[in-house]
Structures are given as C-alpha cells and as structure tokens.
C-alpha cells in the first residue's frame, strides 16, 4: 500500500469513528473528543518511545508505576515537557475502556496529571490546559455516567484500532495528516466558524513558500492570528528544520483554537522548546514584543472584523500603528493586522498575509495606510487568488507580500484567479499552480494577463489602488471575429436566400397557373 493509499484509508477510518460515535452530539463540538483522543494516543506513544530509547527489550506500558524514580521523572519532563506513568498511557486505558465503570473520571484525572506534571518546569505554559476542551464529564456526552463512558469508550477503541505502523517519521506525518483531515472536514461542515481558523493545506503551502522564499535560514516564523497552526506547520513540512532556527511562534484569541494549535505542534513532533503559542488579542494585547523581529511571518487573519480602533486613543501612539498616521477603520481591522505584521518583520524577512480584497481599493483610512506602505516601499507583491479556495467562504481572497529589503521601487501584481482545480465543494491549488505563481514571484517578469510590475509613480497616480485587476489586464476569452470574412459569408448567404426566394416564387406561380 502506497503512502497515499495508507493516508486515505486512515482518513476514512477516522471519519467513520467521528460519524459512529457522535450520535446526538453536534459534530462541530464533538470533534474535540476525537481530536483529543488522537492527541492522547500520540503523546502516549511518543513518550513511551522516548523512555524505551529503541531498546526492544523494554516495554514501558508493562513496567509499572513503582519503578519510576524521581530522577527518571525529572529528566523526562525536562526533555519532553511532560510525564505519563505507564498506567496512564493510552494503550493501558483503551484496553479496559469497555468495562471501566469510572472511565470518564479516570480520564479526567489522567489529563490533569499530565498537565500538572509540567508545573514548575519551563514547559508549564506550553502544557497547561491542553486537555481543557476534552471534558469527560460534560453532558454533551450523555445524561448518565454510563452514556458518557459508552461514548468515550467508542472513541478510545476506534482510535486504538487505527494502524499507524511503527513510531517513525511516516508515523508522525500520518498522525498529523489525519488530524488536519478531521479538522478540515469539520471546518467544511461548520461554515464560517470553521473557516476562520483553518487555512487549507494547498493555500498554506503557497503562503509558506512566499514568506520563506530564498531565505537560507530564518530566526523564527510567526503567525499573529495562528488559528490551529496550519500555516506554521506548512513551513515545517516544506523546509528543512535547521532553516527555522528558533522555532514556531503564534498568537490566537480563541481559547479552543489556541489549544488546538499547541496540540498540533506536538502532533507534528515539534518539542515544547521549539514553539511558543500564546493566548490573547493580537491587536490589543500583543505578545512577543521583546522577541521580534521575525524573519518570516505568515497569516490568514479574520476578514473585516470589528476592533476598538479609534475608540482607544492610545492606539494611535502604538509603535505598530503610529508610523501610518491613521488607524484601520473600527468596522474593518484588516489593515491593523497588516501593520502589526509589518512592525514585527525583520529587515531581511517577508510577510505573506491573506487579505480581504476590498482593502486594496477602498478609500478613507485604508487608502492612507496603502499610501504609507507604498511610499515606504514595503509592498513587494499582491496576488489575487481564485474564489472558493477556503472553507466557509467563496471570497476570492488576495495575498499581500510585504518586504523591508526590496531592491527597487516597483510593486508586482499577479492575477492567479484562473489557477484552480475544481473539487466537490471547493476549489484547490495544485502543486503546478503554486509553482507557476512562485516562478512569476521570483522572476518579477511581466507576463501578459498574469503578472506585471508597476512603478511607484503609476501607483501614486492611481490613488494608491493596489487591486490586481487595475494593473493586470484580464485575458479576453471571447471568440475573435474576422469582420471581412464575416461580411463575405453574409453576402453568400444573402445571395442563396435570394435564389431560394426566386425558386419558391416560380413554384408558386406554376401551381397557381395549373389551378387556373
């Protein structure tokens, strides 16, 4: 079985588990239990593999809790960031799940113990609250303890049956791919609420490549509205780990999604000391002010959300927004996220940000911010994508690429709206599409109906309009008509019609003569 076939089979099984066990529980809510169980199995096997150290004679699950010394526990937490006793492993709990009458409370105690094992260690904040959304006592699982345990056991046994093979590199990828598959399916079925925090892998690949383009190394990669971490993880998938020296950084305002992002880091085998995901409002209470600048920034912030803006008079003096001289409108925070990213960007790096297309041509404060960006030569490229690439929205979004190391004052525009592959519910970008965009981005060559570099003077003369359609002429797909040839054909047709009329008149005259 090929890796693609294996991945497809695993995804089918995982989706079946979700459908079999959720019952009356809403799927968008119940995903937490499926994802949490996948995560529980992953960190259990990951931890057991670390303890066993490749020694086939050691089976951590069978050692017993009493053999664990304080020294062993201390060393493991310093390395892995958490500790799991043999009796707390996923395999140990899943084995007796169907007959354990206290399964829900046992799981709650285990999750609390795993989280508290990091207390007082550098990993404490990275582990704290990871299982907060895996509420094993919630009435969403059922009204009785028996109902709760029945559903929990079904999830545990379903995940237990999944064959991930040996604990190796492909094992890790399969776990991560299965996890992302489940999130993407729930996001697709959840509408806007799901699409807000999940960026499809094909779009994430393009954004990561734009931000990392031709950088032999970056200090760290940052997403100021990281959602479930899908954009950050694409950088890990497509670039050697040593290129990203100090790891993956992000901030997320939604608590549930913040937990998902941290889980996702572990699921992709990124250790606690290589990521820093924080909870909070990026625009009002930003983290990492003392950790900037970042050499690579990727982001898909929420489109046109409301924010406090000018209602907070201190924000106009904020170092992120002050240089532009104006705040993003209170009803549309898009450019607030853009200016935040720009402020955190290093002099050698790039930021690739998914944006709502309206911000590139509207007037008022948004026009003034565009002028600030263009006048200071920060806009490298603006790329319009095809519609319906994201879950929960059909909007044809635009990618804004910012740079502080441009070598000229032109701005590139790429019209990639025709590049997509039609799928069942959404469109996708293929690897070939991404390669085509990246080749144009790299060369900055003008390509008719696709890419064009525009001078500063032309942008200024056009009131700093940055809409791609204003500069890249759309291809006219209408049929070209040769007027001369058409006129000749019309003459022939008219002559034939005249001849037919004469023949018909002659026939009619003959018939009338016979009747007379």
C-alpha positions as a printed NumPy array, in Angstrom:
array([[  0.   ,   0.   ,   0.   ],
       [  1.412,   3.369,  -1.026],
       [  1.666,   6.226,   1.446],
       [ -1.185,   7.989,  -0.361],
       [ -3.403,   4.904,  -0.125],
       [ -2.446,   4.409,   3.51 ],
       [ -3.254,   8.021,   4.319],
       [ -6.615,   7.8  ,   2.519],
       [ -7.528,   4.627,   4.429],
       [ -6.612,   6.198,   7.749],
       [ -8.659,   9.28 ,   6.951],
       [-11.644,   7.112,   6.034],
       [-11.405,   5.23 ,   9.326],
       [-11.073,   8.402,  11.389],
       [-14.072,   9.994,   9.721],
       [-16.029,   6.791,  10.369],
       [-15.186,   6.991,  14.073],
       [-16.465,  10.542,  14.215],
       [-19.716,   9.598,  12.495],
       [-20.261,   6.424,  14.52 ],
       [-19.824,   7.843,  17.98 ],
       [-21.097,  11.396,  17.885],
       [-24.771,  10.407,  17.942],
       [-26.862,  13.338,  19.078],
       [-23.778,  15.4  ,  19.868],
       [-23.141,  18.169,  17.372],
       [-20.222,  17.236,  15.143],
       [-18.511,  20.599,  15.461],
       [-18.473,  20.208,  19.252],
       [-17.737,  16.506,  19.281],
       [-14.6  ,  16.914,  17.171],
       [-12.835,  17.871,  20.403],
       [-13.232,  14.329,  21.718],
       [-11.946,  12.689,  18.545],
       [ -9.047,  15.122,  18.213],
       [ -8.274,  14.926,  21.927],
       [ -8.141,  11.134,  21.796],
       [ -5.834,  11.207,  18.776],
       [ -3.615,  13.601,  20.688],
       [ -3.71 ,  11.437,  23.826],
       [ -2.627,   8.389,  21.826],
       [  0.12 ,  10.327,  20.071],
       [  1.787,  11.771,  23.163],
       [  1.465,   8.396,  24.933],
       [  3.291,   6.551,  22.167],
       [  5.75 ,   9.387,  21.719],
       [  6.58 ,   9.356,  25.425],
       [  6.837,   5.563,  25.607],
       [  9.161,   5.589,  22.598],
       [ 11.371,   8.156,  24.332],
       [ 11.606,   6.091,  27.543],
       [ 12.314,   2.843,  25.66 ],
       [ 15.065,   4.526,  23.66 ],
       [ 14.909,   1.992,  20.85 ],
       [ 15.546,  -0.96 ,  23.185],
       [ 13.173,  -3.741,  22.101],
       [ 13.573,  -5.45 ,  25.475],
       [ 11.802,  -2.554,  27.223],
       [  8.026,  -2.203,  27.153],
       [  7.193,   0.946,  29.068],
       [  3.484,   0.111,  29.361],
       [  4.359,  -3.053,  31.324],
       [  6.976,  -1.589,  33.659],
       [  4.579,  -0.487,  36.361],
       [  4.387,   2.92 ,  38.012],
       [  6.507,   1.938,  41.027],
       [  9.71 ,   1.617,  39.022],
       [  9.603,   5.314,  38.113],
       [ 12.114,   7.188,  40.267],
       [ 12.01 ,  10.973,  40.872],
       [ 15.205,  11.264,  38.816],
       [ 13.648,   9.485,  35.82 ],
       [ 10.56 ,  11.685,  36.015],
       [ 12.553,  14.905,  36.362],
       [ 14.799,  14.114,  33.42 ],
       [ 11.844,  13.133,  31.198],
       [  9.922,  16.34 ,  31.938],
       [ 12.976,  18.469,  31.173],
       [ 13.302,  16.725,  27.81 ],
       [  9.735,  16.044,  26.7  ],
       [  7.955,  18.751,  28.675],
       [  5.507,  16.393,  30.436],
       [  5.312,  12.978,  32.118],
       [  2.995,   9.982,  31.666],
       [  3.112,   6.985,  34.003],
       [  2.718,   3.504,  32.453],
       [ -0.772,   3.141,  33.941],
       [ -1.768,   6.467,  32.349],
       [ -0.783,   5.555,  28.791],
       [ -3.44 ,   5.497,  26.093],
       [ -2.876,   1.79 ,  25.476],
       [ -3.417,   0.986,  29.169],
       [ -6.703,   2.896,  29.377],
       [ -8.05 ,   1.803,  25.978],
       [ -7.504,  -1.89 ,  26.807],
       [-10.175,  -1.85 ,  29.54 ],
       [-12.311,   1.013,  28.235],
       [-15.434,  -1.072,  27.574],
       [-15.586,  -2.431,  31.122],
       [-14.29 ,   0.545,  33.112],
       [-17.248,   1.989,  35.015],
       [-15.226,   5.045,  36.046],
       [-13.714,   5.708,  32.627],
       [-14.8  ,   9.353,  32.429],
       [-13.378,  10.316,  35.827],
       [-10.23 ,   8.228,  35.276],
       [ -9.549,  10.088,  32.036],
       [-10.162,  13.45 ,  33.704],
       [ -7.644,  12.556,  36.44 ],
       [ -5.045,  11.39 ,  33.891],
       [ -5.335,  14.536,  31.795],
       [ -4.998,  16.692,  34.896],
       [ -1.935,  14.704,  35.982],
       [ -0.232,  15.04 ,  32.593],
       [ -0.764,  18.803,  32.616],
       [  0.329,  19.248,  36.248],
       [  3.472,  17.18 ,  35.664],
       [  4.944,  20.25 ,  33.952],
       [  4.276,  22.586,  36.885],
       [  7.447,  24.41 ,  37.847],
       [  9.239,  23.43 ,  34.624],
       [  9.956,  25.59 ,  31.547],
       [  7.239,  23.722,  29.651],
       [  4.466,  24.571,  32.127],
       [  2.709,  27.164,  29.974],
       [  3.032,  25.001,  26.849],
       [  1.303,  22.04 ,  28.53 ],
       [ -1.194,  23.831,  30.762],
       [ -4.806,  23.481,  29.605],
       [ -4.089,  21.23 ,  26.618],
       [ -6.978,  18.939,  27.555],
       [ -9.309,  21.756,  28.661],
       [-11.732,  21.101,  25.799],
       [-11.726,  17.321,  26.363],
       [-14.381,  17.477,  29.097],
       [-15.05 ,  13.855,  30.003],
       [-17.835,  14.791,  32.448],
       [-19.789,  17.005,  30.037],
       [-23.492,  16.352,  29.48 ],
       [-22.751,  16.651,  25.781],
       [-21.538,  13.057,  26.052],
       [-24.771,  11.876,  27.648],
       [-27.002,  12.429,  30.647],
       [-25.773,   9.429,  32.642],
       [-22.325,   8.187,  33.575],
       [-22.988,   5.029,  31.594],
       [-23.809,   7.058,  28.472],
       [-20.68 ,   9.162,  28.898],
       [-18.483,   6.104,  29.358],
       [-20.062,   4.34 ,  26.388],
       [-19.25 ,   7.187,  24.019],
       [-15.767,   7.725,  25.434],
       [-15.03 ,   4.006,  25.103],
       [-16.229,   4.033,  21.499],
       [-13.817,   6.856,  20.659],
       [-10.913,   5.22 ,  22.519],
       [-11.458,   1.824,  20.884],
       [-11.907,   3.398,  17.46 ],
       [ -8.643,   5.315,  17.725],
       [ -6.961,   2.208,  19.187],
       [ -7.83 ,   0.225,  16.036],
       [ -6.109,   2.74 ,  13.752],
       [ -2.912,   1.249,  12.333],
       [ -0.182,   3.875,  12.315],
       [  2.686,   1.406,  11.974],
       [  5.961,   1.824,  13.813],
       [  6.799,   5.072,  15.563],
       [  8.911,   6.703,  12.873],
       [  8.861,   9.655,  10.514],
       [  5.938,   8.49 ,   8.404],
       [  4.046,   7.607,  11.572],
       [  4.286,  11.216,  12.674],
       [  3.171,  12.502,   9.262],
       [  0.195,  10.166,   9.246],
       [ -0.894,  11.342,  12.665],
       [ -0.588,  14.953,  11.604],
       [ -2.319,  14.408,   8.266],
       [ -5.16 ,  12.525,   9.927],
       [ -5.548,  15.318,  12.451],
       [ -5.652,  18.   ,   9.76 ],
       [ -8.075,  15.916,   7.712],
       [-10.506,  15.769,  10.605],
       [-10.225,  19.491,  11.305],
       [-10.709,  20.357,   7.637],
       [-13.804,  18.171,   7.351],
       [-15.373,  19.639,  10.444],
       [-14.397,  23.122,   9.274],
       [-16.084,  22.455,   5.937],
       [-19.247,  21.366,   7.721],
       [-19.137,  24.159,  10.283],
       [-19.301,  27.021,   7.813],
       [-17.731,  30.35 ,   8.611],
       [-16.838,  29.473,  12.194],
       [-14.626,  26.676,  10.958],
       [-13.086,  28.52 ,   8.028],
       [-11.942,  31.33 ,  10.285],
       [ -9.264,  29.208,  11.897],
       [ -8.339,  26.672,   9.262],
       [ -6.305,  27.535,   6.176],
       [ -6.377,  24.679,   3.613],
       [ -3.035,  22.968,   3.126],
       [ -2.726,  23.933,  -0.543],
       [ -3.076,  27.639,   0.257],
       [ -0.811,  27.264,   3.301],
       [  1.911,  25.803,   1.076],
       [  1.855,  28.856,  -1.168],
       [  1.915,  31.302,   1.753],
       [  4.79 ,  29.483,   3.464],
       [  6.828,  29.429,   0.272],
       [  6.249,  33.147,  -0.307],
       [  7.378,  34.047,   3.221],
       [ 10.409,  31.74 ,   3.152],
       [ 11.452,  32.37 ,  -0.45 ],
       [ 15.25 ,  32.257,  -0.937],
       [ 15.953,  32.512,   2.785],
       [ 18.736,  30.08 ,   3.645],
       [ 17.805,  30.449,   7.314],
       [ 15.268,  32.333,   9.414],
       [ 15.454,  33.059,  13.117],
       [ 11.804,  32.055,  13.645],
       [  8.459,  32.008,  11.862],
       [  5.45 ,  33.848,  13.295],
       [  1.681,  33.906,  12.767],
       [ -0.146,  36.713,  14.63 ],
       [ -3.545,  35.005,  14.163],
       [ -2.411,  31.404,  14.108],
       [ -5.699,  29.504,  14.463],
       [ -4.902,  25.785,  14.598],
       [ -1.327,  26.406,  13.421],
       [ -1.769,  25.099,   9.879],
       [  0.236,  27.924,   8.278],
       [  3.17 ,  27.491,  10.655],
       [  3.228,  23.744,  10.119],
       [  3.461,  24.07 ,   6.35 ],
       [  6.804,  25.784,   6.876],
       [  7.969,  22.721,   8.805],
       [  6.721,  20.336,   6.131],
       [  8.375,  22.044,   3.194],
       [ 11.639,  23.337,   4.611],
       [ 14.474,  21.625,   6.446],
       [ 14.087,  22.106,  10.182],
       [ 17.509,  23.695,  10.597],
       [ 16.405,  26.565,   8.353],
       [ 13.942,  27.67 ,  11.057],
       [ 16.461,  28.144,  13.849],
       [ 14.385,  29.192,  16.86 ],
       [ 11.053,  27.607,  16.053],
       [  7.408,  28.463,  15.584],
       [  5.605,  31.395,  17.205],
       [  1.957,  32.381,  17.187],
       [ -0.889,  34.092,  18.988],
       [ -4.567,  33.127,  18.954],
       [ -7.59 ,  34.821,  20.528],
       [ -9.933,  31.8  ,  20.65 ],
       [ -9.196,  29.532,  23.614],
       [-10.308,  26.29 ,  21.967],
       [ -8.337,  27.03 ,  18.83 ],
       [ -5.326,  28.046,  20.923],
       [ -5.378,  24.571,  22.489],
       [ -5.667,  23.   ,  19.032],
       [ -2.617,  24.925,  17.833],
       [ -0.498,  23.682,  20.739],
       [ -1.756,  20.123,  20.222],
       [ -0.9  ,  20.436,  16.553],
       [  2.698,  21.342,  17.398],
       [  3.097,  18.181,  19.475],
       [  1.304,  16.096,  16.841],
       [  3.91 ,  17.201,  14.314],
       [  6.693,  16.305,  16.758],
       [  7.694,  19.896,  17.485],
       [  9.019,  19.851,  21.032],
       [  7.849,  22.387,  23.614],
       [ 11.137,  24.306,  23.443],
       [ 10.688,  24.851,  19.684],
       [  7.3  ,  26.557,  19.743],
       [  5.719,  29.458,  21.576],
       [  1.956,  29.763,  21.13 ],
       [  0.217,  32.383,  23.274],
       [ -3.425,  33.173,  24.012],
       [ -4.776,  36.687,  23.59 ],
       [ -5.95 ,  39.538,  21.363],
       [ -3.077,  40.287,  18.987],
       [ -4.268,  43.82 ,  18.218],
       [ -4.88 ,  44.992,  21.798],
       [ -2.597,  42.746,  23.846],
       [  0.184,  41.513,  21.567],
       [  2.773,  39.035,  22.791],
       [  6.379,  38.746,  21.607],
       [  7.155,  42.458,  21.56 ],
       [ 10.504,  41.622,  23.146],
       [ 11.062,  38.647,  20.822],
       [ 10.732,  40.432,  17.491],
       [ 11.771,  40.851,  14.769],
       [ 10.816,  37.724,  12.849],
       [ 12.389,  36.723,   9.55 ],
       [  9.225,  35.012,   8.272],
       [  5.601,  35.912,   9.001],
       [  2.557,  34.047,   7.671],
       [ -1.044,  34.899,   8.45 ],
       [ -4.68 ,  34.456,   7.492],
       [ -6.351,  36.882,   9.921],
       [-10.154,  37.137,  10.168],
       [-11.634,  39.194,   7.357],
       [-13.057,  42.638,   8.142],
       [-13.761,  42.013,  11.824],
       [-14.6  ,  44.871,  14.159],
       [-11.995,  46.171,  16.574],
       [-11.739,  49.032,  19.062],
       [ -9.687,  51.233,  16.734],
       [-10.083,  54.961,  17.347],
       [-12.205,  54.35 ,  20.458],
       [ -8.889,  53.675,  22.194],
       [ -6.918,  56.935,  21.869],
       [ -3.682,  55.254,  22.951],
       [ -3.542,  53.059,  19.84 ],
       [ -2.56 ,  55.911,  17.512],
       [  0.667,  56.159,  19.534],
       [  1.274,  52.397,  19.382],
       [  4.577,  51.741,  17.6  ],
       [  2.787,  49.326,  15.253],
       [  0.226,  51.85 ,  14.001],
       [  1.771,  55.286,  14.613],
       [  4.027,  55.325,  11.515],
       [  0.983,  55.124,   9.219],
       [ -0.578,  58.125,  10.945],
       [ -4.037,  56.571,  10.927],
       [ -5.803,  53.541,  12.393],
       [ -7.689,  50.911,  10.433],
       [-11.471,  51.548,  10.483],
       [-13.301,  50.234,  13.558],
       [-15.512,  48.088,  11.324],
       [-12.619,  46.608,   9.35 ],
       [ -9.491,  45.535,  11.26 ],
       [ -7.725,  44.067,   8.205],
       [ -5.01 ,  46.705,   7.946],
       [ -4.48 ,  46.635,  11.709],
       [ -3.275,  43.045,  11.305],
       [ -1.139,  44.058,   8.308],
       [  0.548,  46.89 ,  10.216],
       [  1.091,  44.614,  13.214],
       [  2.84 ,  42.056,  10.995],
       [  4.953,  44.751,   9.345],
       [  6.077,  46.025,  12.757],
       [  7.216,  42.528,  13.756],
       [  9.038,  41.845,  10.454],
       [ 12.824,  41.884,  10.286],
       [ 14.827,  43.831,   7.712],
       [ 15.702,  40.605,   5.842],
       [ 12.341,  38.846,   6.018],
       [  8.968,  38.647,   4.309],
       [  5.379,  38.586,   5.481],
       [  2.706,  36.804,   3.407],
       [ -0.802,  37.727,   4.546],
       [ -4.193,  36.593,   3.247],
       [ -6.437,  39.676,   2.916],
       [ -9.991,  40.6  ,   2.064],
       [ -9.827,  42.159,  -1.451],
       [-11.766,  45.317,  -0.521],
       [ -8.865,  46.771,   1.47 ],
       [ -6.849,  47.196,  -1.714],
       [ -9.139,  49.751,  -3.352],
       [-11.383,  51.345,  -0.696],
       [-10.826,  54.981,   0.265],
       [-10.545,  56.726,   3.612],
       [ -8.178,  55.389,   6.263],
       [ -7.418,  52.274,   4.225],
       [ -6.198,  54.398,   1.316],
       [ -3.915,  56.335,   3.672],
       [ -2.453,  53.1  ,   5.021],
       [ -1.847,  51.854,   1.481],
       [ -0.061,  55.113,   0.73 ],
       [  2.157,  54.629,   3.781],
       [  3.024,  51.089,   2.683],
       [  3.792,  52.121,  -0.915],
       [  5.647,  55.34 ,  -0.052],
       [  7.953,  53.333,   2.231],
       [  8.408,  50.61 ,  -0.403],
       [  7.094,  47.759,   1.753],
       [  4.733,  46.147,  -0.777],
       [  6.573,  43.55 ,  -2.831],
       [  3.706,  41.638,  -4.457],
       [ -0.093,  41.494,  -4.478],
       [ -1.61 ,  38.181,  -5.648],
       [ -5.294,  37.629,  -6.413],
       [ -6.45 ,  34.028,  -5.998],
       [ -9.399,  32.076,  -7.362],
       [-12.722,  32.094,  -5.496],
       [-13.924,  29.266,  -3.217],
       [-10.487,  28.107,  -2.04 ],
       [-11.374,  28.311,   1.662],
       [-13.872,  26.523,   3.883],
       [-16.945,  28.553,   4.744],
       [-16.441,  31.366,   2.237],
       [-16.433,  31.718,  -1.542],
       [-14.496,  35.008,  -1.47 ],
       [-11.666,  35.353,  -3.975],
       [ -9.025,  36.481,  -1.481],
       [ -5.761,  38.323,  -2.107],
       [ -2.279,  37.638,  -0.708],
       [ -0.214,  40.651,   0.313],
       [  3.552,  40.107,   0.418],
       [  5.484,  42.648,   2.485],
       [  9.257,  43.093,   2.45 ],
       [ 11.706,  45.53 ,   4.014],
       [ 14.556,  44.692,   1.644],
       [ 13.209,  45.462,  -1.836],
       [ 15.914,  46.393,  -4.349],
       [ 13.681,  48.673,  -6.477],
       [ 10.505,  50.739,  -6.096],
       [  8.215,  48.702,  -8.336],
       [  5.344,  46.619,  -6.986],
       [  4.407,  43.307,  -8.567],
       [  0.819,  42.223,  -9.272],
       [ -0.105,  38.613, -10.073],
       [ -3.551,  37.532, -11.289],
       [ -3.806,  33.868, -10.265],
       [ -7.603,  33.842, -10.308],
       [ -7.677,  31.354, -13.184],
       [ -5.414,  28.868, -11.397],
       [ -7.534,  26.293,  -9.612],
       [ -8.745,  22.72 ,  -9.774],
       [-12.444,  22.144,  -9.231],
       [-13.214,  19.772,  -6.363],
       [-16.565,  18.602,  -4.964],
       [-17.253,  21.522,  -2.628],
       [-14.287,  23.828,  -3.065],
       [-11.505,  24.742,  -5.469],
       [ -7.889,  23.817,  -4.791],
       [ -4.424,  24.93 ,  -5.879],
       [ -2.302,  22.153,  -7.327],
       [  1.466,  21.933,  -6.966],
       [  1.733,  23.058, -10.585],
       [ -0.34 ,  26.164,  -9.841],
       [  1.836,  27.007,  -6.844],
       [  4.98 ,  26.512,  -8.918],
       [  3.624,  28.836, -11.606],
       [  2.915,  31.565,  -9.055],
       [  6.309,  31.148,  -7.381],
       [  8.177,  31.326, -10.696],
       [  6.491,  34.621, -11.506],
       [  7.102,  35.906,  -7.977],
       [ 10.778,  35.006,  -8.186],
       [ 11.483,  36.41 , -11.651],
       [  9.329,  39.565, -11.397],
       [  8.971,  39.229, -15.179],
       [  5.953,  40.782, -16.841],
       [  3.662,  38.075, -18.23 ],
       [  0.688,  39.125, -20.327],
       [ -2.619,  38.656, -18.488],
       [ -0.804,  37.164, -15.483],
       [  1.927,  39.284, -13.886],
       [  3.034,  42.896, -14.076],
       [  5.472,  45.092, -12.144],
       [  4.2  ,  48.649, -11.697],
       [  6.235,  51.756, -10.903],
       [  5.791,  53.85 ,  -7.773],
       [  4.67 ,  56.835,  -9.855],
       [  1.924,  54.782, -11.512],
       [  0.603,  53.613,  -8.152],
       [  0.634,  57.132,  -6.747],
       [ -1.147,  58.464,  -9.832],
       [ -3.825,  55.815,  -9.327],
       [ -4.522,  56.964,  -5.734],
       [ -2.528,  54.023,  -4.33 ],
       [ -5.032,  51.5  ,  -5.584],
       [ -3.476,  48.056,  -5.1  ],
       [ -6.19 ,  45.959,  -6.708],
       [ -4.638,  43.426,  -9.099],
       [ -7.325,  43.967, -11.73 ],
       [ -6.287,  47.63 , -12.011],
       [ -2.888,  46.642, -13.429],
       [ -3.103,  43.138, -14.914],
       [ -5.417,  43.104, -17.906],
       [ -7.723,  40.121, -17.877],
       [ -7.493,  37.848, -20.882],
       [-10.354,  38.331, -23.314],
       [-11.699,  34.832, -23.899],
       [-14.345,  35.946, -26.354],
       [-14.118,  34.489, -29.859],
       [-12.185,  36.702, -32.265],
       [-14.358,  37.585, -35.264],
       [-12.912,  38.403, -38.72 ],
       [-15.272,  41.129, -39.961],
       [-14.117,  40.91 , -43.592],
       [-14.657,  37.16 , -43.705],
       [-17.993,  37.526, -41.915],
       [-19.193,  40.096, -44.472],
       [-18.152,  37.815, -47.322],
       [-20.044,  34.925, -45.799],
       [-23.101,  37.145, -45.285],
       [-23.068,  38.131, -48.966],
       [-23.025,  34.471, -49.978],
       [-25.82 ,  33.699, -47.55 ],
       [-27.95 ,  36.626, -48.804],
       [-27.406,  35.522, -52.408],
       [-28.532,  31.983, -51.52 ],
       [-31.611,  33.363, -49.8  ],
       [-32.463,  35.48 , -52.876],
       [-32.069,  32.443, -55.134],
       [-34.316,  30.356, -52.888],
       [-36.959,  33.049, -52.889],
       [-36.899,  33.154, -56.715],
       [-37.259,  29.375, -56.883],
       [-40.126,  29.44 , -54.399],
       [-41.864,  32.238, -56.341],
       [-41.511,  30.232, -59.559],
       [-43.029,  27.142, -57.928],
       [-45.945,  29.164, -56.547],
       [-46.588,  30.773, -59.965],
       [-46.603,  27.356, -61.621],
       [-49.09 ,  25.967, -59.09 ],
       [-51.396,  28.979, -59.489],
       [-51.278,  28.616, -63.316],
       [-52.321,  24.968, -63.133],
       [-55.263,  25.776, -60.874],
       [-56.484,  28.454, -63.257]])
